mmCIF file of C-alpha atoms in Angstrom:
data_model
loop_
_atom_site.group_PDB
_atom_site.id
_atom_site.type_symbol
_atom_site.label_atom_id
_atom_site.label_comp_id
_atom_site.label_asym_id
_atom_site.label_seq_id
_atom_site.Cartn_x
_atom_site.Cartn_y
_atom_site.Cartn_z
ATOM 1 C CA MET A 1 -178.193 14.876 48.777
ATOM 2 C CA LYS A 2 -179.597 11.425 49.241
ATOM 3 C CA TYR A 3 -178.523 10.405 45.672
ATOM 4 C CA LEU A 4 -174.985 11.752 46.043
ATOM 5 C CA PRO A 5 -173.511 8.506 47.511
ATOM 6 C CA ARG A 6 -175.044 6.474 44.683
ATOM 7 C CA LEU A 7 -173.798 8.873 42.010
ATOM 8 C CA LEU A 8 -170.363 8.917 43.598
ATOM 9 C CA GLY A 9 -170.320 5.089 43.727
ATOM 10 C CA LEU A 10 -171.428 4.800 40.084
ATOM 11 C CA GLY A 11 -168.838 7.387 39.078
ATOM 12 C CA LEU A 12 -166.048 5.513 40.816
ATOM 13 C CA LEU A 13 -167.234 2.214 39.330
ATOM 14 C CA SER A 14 -167.277 3.785 35.845
ATOM 15 C CA ILE A 15 -163.761 5.138 36.310
ATOM 16 C CA LEU A 16 -162.522 1.696 37.439
ATOM 17 C CA VAL A 17 -164.108 -0.006 34.409
ATOM 18 C CA VAL A 18 -162.560 2.546 32.035
ATOM 19 C CA LEU A 19 -159.122 2.194 33.642
ATOM 20 C CA LEU A 20 -159.351 -1.584 33.566
ATOM 21 C CA ALA A 21 -160.366 -1.540 29.895
ATOM 22 C CA MET A 22 -157.515 0.820 29.029
ATOM 23 C CA SER A 23 -154.943 -1.407 30.738
ATOM 24 C CA CYS A 24 -155.883 -4.350 28.507
ATOM 25 C CA GLU A 25 -154.465 -4.369 24.978
ATOM 26 C CA SER A 26 -156.869 -6.397 22.925
ATOM 27 C CA THR A 27 -154.723 -6.231 19.750
ATOM 28 C CA LYS A 28 -151.494 -7.466 21.299
ATOM 29 C CA GLN A 29 -150.467 -10.996 20.262
ATOM 30 C CA ALA A 30 -149.441 -13.391 22.967
ATOM 31 C CA THR A 31 -145.764 -14.237 22.723
ATOM 32 C CA ASN A 32 -143.625 -17.005 24.047
ATOM 33 C CA GLU A 33 -140.232 -16.538 25.672
ATOM 34 C CA PHE A 34 -138.579 -16.115 22.251
ATOM 35 C CA GLY A 35 -140.879 -13.279 21.163
ATOM 36 C CA SER A 36 -142.730 -15.389 18.597
ATOM 37 C CA PRO A 37 -146.510 -15.518 18.507
ATOM 38 C CA ASN A 38 -147.968 -18.519 20.304
ATOM 39 C CA ARG A 39 -149.338 -21.058 17.898
ATOM 40 C CA ILE A 40 -152.923 -22.256 17.809
ATOM 41 C CA LYS A 41 -153.286 -25.734 19.282
ATOM 42 C CA GLY A 42 -152.962 -28.319 16.501
ATOM 43 C CA GLU A 43 -150.980 -26.005 14.210
ATOM 44 C CA VAL A 44 -147.524 -27.151 13.117
ATOM 45 C CA ILE A 45 -144.882 -25.557 15.297
ATOM 46 C CA ALA A 46 -141.668 -24.691 13.500
ATOM 47 C CA LYS A 47 -138.629 -23.159 15.103
ATOM 48 C CA PRO A 48 -138.828 -19.373 14.712
ATOM 49 C CA GLU A 49 -135.592 -19.333 12.708
ATOM 50 C CA SER A 50 -136.656 -22.123 10.336
ATOM 51 C CA ARG A 51 -137.941 -21.222 6.880
ATOM 52 C CA GLN A 52 -140.779 -23.058 5.146
ATOM 53 C CA ILE A 53 -139.528 -24.306 1.767
ATOM 54 C CA VAL A 54 -141.988 -26.758 0.245
ATOM 55 C CA HIS A 55 -145.368 -28.397 0.736
ATOM 56 C CA PHE A 56 -146.259 -31.663 -0.977
ATOM 57 C CA THR A 57 -149.806 -32.465 -2.031
ATOM 58 C CA ASP A 58 -151.062 -35.691 -3.569
ATOM 59 C CA SER A 59 -150.512 -34.315 -7.058
ATOM 60 C CA SER A 60 -147.894 -31.559 -6.850
ATOM 61 C CA THR A 61 -144.962 -29.914 -5.144
ATOM 62 C CA GLU A 62 -145.683 -26.363 -4.021
ATOM 63 C CA TYR A 63 -142.629 -24.227 -3.297
ATOM 64 C CA THR A 64 -143.664 -21.904 -0.471
ATOM 65 C CA THR A 65 -140.409 -20.003 -0.973
ATOM 66 C CA PRO A 66 -140.110 -19.101 -4.691
ATOM 67 C CA ARG A 67 -137.328 -20.839 -6.610
ATOM 68 C CA SER A 68 -135.910 -17.498 -7.733
ATOM 69 C CA GLU A 69 -135.510 -16.471 -4.088
ATOM 70 C CA LEU A 70 -133.913 -19.842 -3.303
ATOM 71 C CA ALA A 71 -131.450 -19.422 -6.203
ATOM 72 C CA LYS A 72 -130.430 -15.969 -4.932
ATOM 73 C CA ALA A 73 -129.997 -17.368 -1.420
ATOM 74 C CA PHE A 74 -127.759 -20.202 -2.707
ATOM 75 C CA ILE A 75 -125.655 -17.684 -4.661
ATOM 76 C CA ARG A 76 -125.205 -15.611 -1.467
ATOM 77 C CA GLN A 77 -124.357 -18.778 0.509
ATOM 78 C CA PHE A 78 -121.659 -19.846 -1.967
ATOM 79 C CA ALA A 79 -120.278 -16.268 -1.953
ATOM 80 C CA ASP A 80 -117.589 -17.160 -4.504
ATOM 81 C CA GLY A 81 -119.116 -16.362 -7.888
ATOM 82 C CA THR A 82 -121.088 -19.606 -8.248
ATOM 83 C CA VAL A 83 -124.221 -19.030 -10.300
ATOM 84 C CA ILE A 84 -127.171 -21.278 -9.407
ATOM 85 C CA ASP A 85 -129.591 -22.039 -12.227
ATOM 86 C CA LYS A 86 -131.431 -25.135 -10.973
ATOM 87 C CA ILE A 87 -133.295 -25.666 -7.705
ATOM 88 C CA GLN A 88 -134.961 -28.894 -6.639
ATOM 89 C CA VAL A 89 -136.242 -30.699 -3.583
ATOM 90 C CA ARG A 90 -135.199 -34.351 -3.759
ATOM 91 C CA LYS A 91 -136.377 -37.297 -1.737
ATOM 92 C CA ALA A 92 -133.337 -39.164 -0.461
ATOM 93 C CA PRO A 93 -133.282 -42.902 -1.118
ATOM 94 C CA ALA A 94 -133.706 -44.762 2.171
ATOM 95 C CA GLY A 95 -134.223 -48.281 3.400
ATOM 96 C CA PRO A 96 -137.702 -49.624 4.148
ATOM 97 C CA ASP A 97 -137.364 -48.970 7.894
ATOM 98 C CA GLU A 98 -135.685 -45.575 7.524
ATOM 99 C CA PRO A 99 -137.629 -42.300 7.845
ATOM 100 C CA VAL A 100 -138.270 -40.303 4.662
ATOM 101 C CA SER A 101 -135.938 -37.344 4.225
ATOM 102 C CA TYR A 102 -135.788 -34.554 1.662
ATOM 103 C CA TYR A 103 -132.959 -32.257 0.569
ATOM 104 C CA LEU A 104 -133.080 -28.775 -0.923
ATOM 105 C CA ILE A 105 -130.497 -28.769 -3.726
ATOM 106 C CA GLY A 106 -129.105 -25.854 -5.722
ATOM 107 C CA MET A 107 -126.963 -26.588 -8.803
ATOM 108 C CA GLY A 108 -124.904 -24.355 -11.056
ATOM 109 C CA LEU A 109 -121.455 -23.394 -12.271
ATOM 110 C CA ARG A 110 -118.406 -21.474 -11.118
ATOM 111 C CA ASN A 111 -115.834 -20.668 -13.794
ATOM 112 C CA GLY A 112 -117.283 -23.457 -15.944
ATOM 113 C CA MET A 113 -116.998 -26.059 -13.175
ATOM 114 C CA PHE A 114 -120.004 -27.856 -11.676
ATOM 115 C CA ARG A 115 -121.114 -26.785 -8.172
ATOM 116 C CA ALA A 116 -124.005 -27.985 -6.023
ATOM 117 C CA MET A 117 -125.191 -27.581 -2.472
ATOM 118 C CA ALA A 118 -127.662 -29.788 -0.595
ATOM 119 C CA LEU A 119 -129.369 -28.981 2.696
ATOM 120 C CA PRO A 120 -131.556 -31.444 4.607
ATOM 121 C CA LEU A 121 -135.116 -30.322 5.268
ATOM 122 C CA THR A 122 -137.056 -31.085 8.427
ATOM 123 C CA THR A 123 -140.712 -31.927 8.444
ATOM 124 C CA GLY A 124 -143.240 -29.814 10.227
ATOM 125 C CA GLY A 125 -145.916 -32.429 9.643
ATOM 126 C CA ASP A 126 -148.700 -32.198 7.090
ATOM 127 C CA ASN A 127 -146.188 -32.776 4.231
ATOM 128 C CA THR A 128 -144.561 -29.381 4.834
ATOM 129 C CA TYR A 129 -140.752 -29.122 5.004
ATOM 130 C CA TYR A 130 -138.548 -26.465 6.567
ATOM 131 C CA LEU A 131 -134.909 -25.405 6.347
ATOM 132 C CA SER A 132 -133.179 -24.800 9.656
ATOM 133 C CA PRO A 133 -129.994 -22.706 9.977
ATOM 134 C CA ASN A 134 -128.631 -25.640 11.998
ATOM 135 C CA ALA A 135 -128.996 -27.934 8.981
ATOM 136 C CA GLN A 136 -125.759 -29.336 7.605
ATOM 137 C CA ARG A 137 -124.536 -28.002 4.275
ATOM 138 C CA TYR A 138 -123.162 -30.459 1.694
ATOM 139 C CA THR A 139 -121.212 -28.767 -1.108
ATOM 140 C CA ILE A 140 -119.881 -30.447 -4.251
ATOM 141 C CA SER A 141 -117.102 -28.909 -6.331
ATOM 142 C CA GLY A 142 -116.428 -30.605 -9.652
ATOM 143 C CA GLN A 143 -112.962 -30.589 -11.232
ATOM 144 C CA GLY A 144 -113.105 -31.651 -14.876
ATOM 145 C CA CYS A 145 -116.460 -33.344 -14.258
ATOM 146 C CA PRO A 146 -119.426 -31.867 -16.150
ATOM 147 C CA MET A 147 -122.003 -33.242 -13.669
ATOM 148 C CA CYS A 148 -121.622 -34.509 -10.100
ATOM 149 C CA PHE A 149 -124.153 -36.457 -8.067
ATOM 150 C CA PHE A 150 -124.700 -36.872 -4.336
ATOM 151 C CA ASN A 151 -124.477 -40.471 -3.082
ATOM 152 C CA PHE A 152 -127.074 -41.413 -0.478
ATOM 153 C CA GLU A 153 -127.164 -44.182 2.088
ATOM 154 C CA ASN A 154 -130.130 -44.655 4.434
ATOM 155 C CA GLY A 155 -131.438 -41.167 3.656
ATOM 156 C CA ARG A 156 -128.102 -39.420 4.259
ATOM 157 C CA ILE A 157 -125.489 -37.972 1.912
ATOM 158 C CA VAL A 158 -122.326 -40.063 2.190
ATOM 159 C CA GLY A 159 -120.295 -39.084 -0.887
ATOM 160 C CA THR A 160 -120.271 -38.029 -4.541
ATOM 161 C CA THR A 161 -119.967 -39.515 -8.002
ATOM 162 C CA CYS A 162 -118.785 -37.936 -11.253
ATOM 163 C CA GLY A 163 -121.321 -38.413 -14.043
ATOM 164 C CA GLU A 164 -118.657 -38.944 -16.739
ATOM 165 C CA LYS A 165 -115.342 -40.309 -15.578
ATOM 166 C CA VAL A 166 -112.726 -38.494 -17.587
ATOM 167 C CA GLY A 167 -109.056 -38.823 -16.649
ATOM 168 C CA GLY A 168 -108.389 -36.801 -13.500
ATOM 169 C CA SER A 169 -111.972 -35.626 -13.015
ATOM 170 C CA THR A 170 -113.233 -35.445 -9.426
ATOM 171 C CA CYS A 171 -116.204 -34.324 -7.382
ATOM 172 C CA ASP A 172 -115.100 -33.078 -3.987
ATOM 173 C CA LEU A 173 -117.580 -33.044 -1.103
ATOM 174 C CA LYS A 174 -117.354 -30.575 1.767
ATOM 175 C CA VAL A 175 -119.674 -30.810 4.794
ATOM 176 C CA ASP A 176 -120.337 -27.784 7.027
ATOM 177 C CA THR A 177 -122.300 -27.873 10.273
ATOM 178 C CA ASN A 178 -124.678 -24.992 9.502
ATOM 179 C CA ASN A 179 -125.924 -22.670 6.783
ATOM 180 C CA SER A 180 -126.909 -19.050 6.399
ATOM 181 C CA LEU A 181 -129.085 -19.424 3.318
ATOM 182 C CA PHE A 182 -131.589 -16.841 4.529
ATOM 183 C CA SER A 183 -129.419 -14.558 6.628
ATOM 184 C CA SER A 184 -127.606 -11.529 5.289
ATOM 185 C CA ALA A 185 -124.029 -12.781 5.771
ATOM 186 C CA PRO A 186 -122.838 -16.098 4.288
ATOM 187 C CA THR A 187 -121.261 -18.751 6.484
ATOM 188 C CA LYS A 188 -117.911 -19.918 5.146
#
């Protein structure tokens, strides 16, 4: 009988330890208020809805999203029969005091007419660039022009130029405030 209080105390202590251990989920990731995993200190923090597109190294450009997937996404974004056959990330010309900016550009044809779309990328640091759904969408539609070009000023798209001026040929620029390149429904 003299060991009963000790055994009872050890039993209760064991039960408390087991219950405490069961209440802790060691495999659960910590999340922030948006439901995204918390990032490790020093890691680049991108908005949860942003999509990593490209990473530049000293010697190459590494597409972190495959070009074939980008082409399909551009086709869905156009949603009008435009077929995209060329994808590129282009550094926008800027002045010496202007920040460097890059654009994701998809080019192709619709009914034999030139079409292109450019979306500005945001940097996550470490030469990695992301596409945000809040990024503006610049769309060129060529009429009688075999190749249109975006005109840049201080790292921003400000207009278009037709590669070969033929009577009546134009390159029309439309600017939209967002994009749905990687969502299921296109934004018109």
